[in-house]
Coordinates of C-alpha atoms in Angstrom, one line a residue:
M1 CA -6.7 -17.5 -12.6
D2 CA -4.2 -16.6 -15.4
M3 CA -5.6 -13.0 -15.4
E4 CA -4.9 -12.8 -11.7
L5 CA -1.4 -14.1 -12.1
E6 CA -0.8 -11.7 -15.0
E7 CA -2.1 -8.8 -12.9
Q8 CA 0.2 -9.7 -9.9
L9 CA 3.1 -9.9 -12.4
R10 CA 2.4 -6.4 -13.8
D11 CA 2.0 -5.1 -10.2
F12 CA 5.4 -6.6 -9.3
E13 CA 7.0 -5.1 -12.3
R14 CA 5.5 -1.7 -11.5
R15 CA 6.7 -1.8 -8.0
V16 CA 10.3 -2.8 -9.2
E17 CA 10.4 0.1 -11.6
E18 CA 9.1 2.5 -8.8
G19 CA 11.7 1.2 -6.4
R20 CA 14.4 1.5 -9.0
G21 CA 13.4 5.1 -9.6
E22 CA 13.3 5.9 -6.0
V23 CA 16.8 4.3 -5.4
L24 CA 18.3 6.3 -8.4
A25 CA 16.8 9.5 -7.0
R26 CA 18.2 8.9 -3.5
I27 CA 21.7 8.1 -5.0
E28 CA 21.7 11.1 -7.2
G29 CA 20.6 13.3 -4.2
V30 CA 23.5 12.0 -2.2
E31 CA 26.0 12.5 -5.0
R32 CA 24.7 16.1 -5.4
C33 CA 24.9 16.9 -1.7
C34 CA 28.5 15.5 -1.5
K35 CA 29.6 17.5 -4.5
E36 CA 28.1 20.7 -3.1
A37 CA 29.5 20.1 0.3
G38 CA 33.0 19.5 -1.2
E39 CA 32.8 22.7 -3.2
E40 CA 31.7 24.6 0.0
R41 CA 34.7 23.1 1.9
R42 CA 37.0 24.1 -0.9
R43 CA 35.8 27.7 -0.9
E44 CA 36.0 27.9 2.9
W45 CA 39.5 26.6 2.9
E46 CA 40.5 29.1 0.2
E47 CA 39.0 31.9 2.1
L48 CA 40.7 30.8 5.3
K49 CA 44.1 30.6 3.6
G50 CA 43.5 33.6 1.4
R51 CA 44.9 31.8 -1.7
V52 CA 43.9 29.2 -4.3
M53 CA 44.9 25.6 -3.7
T54 CA 48.1 24.3 -5.1
A55 CA 48.0 21.2 -7.2
E56 CA 49.0 18.9 -4.3
E57 CA 46.4 20.5 -2.0
K58 CA 43.7 20.1 -4.7
R59 CA 44.7 16.4 -5.2
Q60 CA 44.5 15.9 -1.4
H61 CA 41.1 17.7 -1.3
D62 CA 39.8 15.6 -4.2
S63 CA 41.0 12.4 -2.5
D64 CA 39.4 13.4 0.7
E65 CA 36.2 14.3 -1.1
F66 CA 36.2 10.8 -2.8
L67 CA 36.6 9.1 0.6
R68 CA 33.7 11.1 2.0
L69 CA 31.6 10.3 -1.0
M70 CA 32.3 6.5 -0.6
A71 CA 31.4 6.7 3.1
T72 CA 28.2 8.5 2.4
M73 CA 27.2 6.2 -0.5
T74 CA 27.9 3.2 1.7
D75 CA 25.6 4.5 4.4
E76 CA 22.9 5.3 1.8
Y77 CA 23.2 1.7 0.3
V78 CA 22.9 0.2 3.7
S79 CA 19.8 2.3 4.3
I80 CA 18.4 1.3 1.0
F81 CA 19.0 -2.5 1.5
D82 CA 17.5 -2.2 5.1
S83 CA 14.4 -0.7 3.6
L84 CA 14.2 -3.4 1.0
R85 CA 14.7 -6.1 3.7
V86 CA 11.8 -4.7 5.7
D87 CA 9.5 -4.4 2.7
M88 CA 10.3 -7.9 1.7
Q89 CA 9.6 -9.2 5.1
R90 CA 6.3 -7.4 5.2
E91 CA 5.4 -8.8 1.8
F92 CA 6.3 -12.3 2.8
A93 CA 4.3 -12.0 6.0
E94 CA 1.2 -10.8 4.0
G95 CA 1.6 -13.6 1.6
R96 CA 1.8 -16.1 4.4
A97 CA -1.2 -14.7 6.0
E98 CA -3.1 -14.8 2.7
N99 CA -2.0 -18.4 2.1
R100 CA -3.1 -19.4 5.6
A101 CA -6.6 -17.8 5.1
Q102 CA -6.9 -19.6 1.7
T103 CA -5.9 -22.9 3.2
E104 CA -8.4 -22.5 6.1
A105 CA -11.2 -21.5 3.6
L106 CA -10.4 -24.7 1.6
L107 CA -10.4 -26.9 4.7
R108 CA -13.7 -25.5 5.7
M109 CA -15.2 -26.2 2.3
L110 CA -13.9 -29.8 2.4
D111 CA -15.5 -30.3 5.8
R112 CA -18.9 -29.4 4.3
L113 CA -18.7 -32.0 1.6
P114 CA -20.7 -35.1 2.1
P115 CA -18.7 -38.2 3.3
P116 CA -17.6 -40.3 0.3
G117 CA -20.0 -43.1 -0.4
P118 CA -19.1 -46.8 -0.9
N119 CA -17.4 -47.4 -4.3

């Protein structure tokens, strides 16, 4: 029983680490895409205007880019937490089903025992 519990704990820790890696990869991907999109917007703006941004225009562009990043990151975090919620619900449902099956098996075993004799 202790070995089974240790195995479950190792499996849980492995899944947590895998999940953490997946979340970090998704966040880094979002940050990279936002940075690339911001640079592309800056280049397009400079081509359209035919000049380099002034300091105030650059500040405004950076401010807008930050707001875009925060909105995108918020959407990604909501998506991550929604995925986590669905995974947890599935895990709990599987655990309940397993517990139910074990309880039913135990009750069937108890039904097969001979009735207690007089003490």
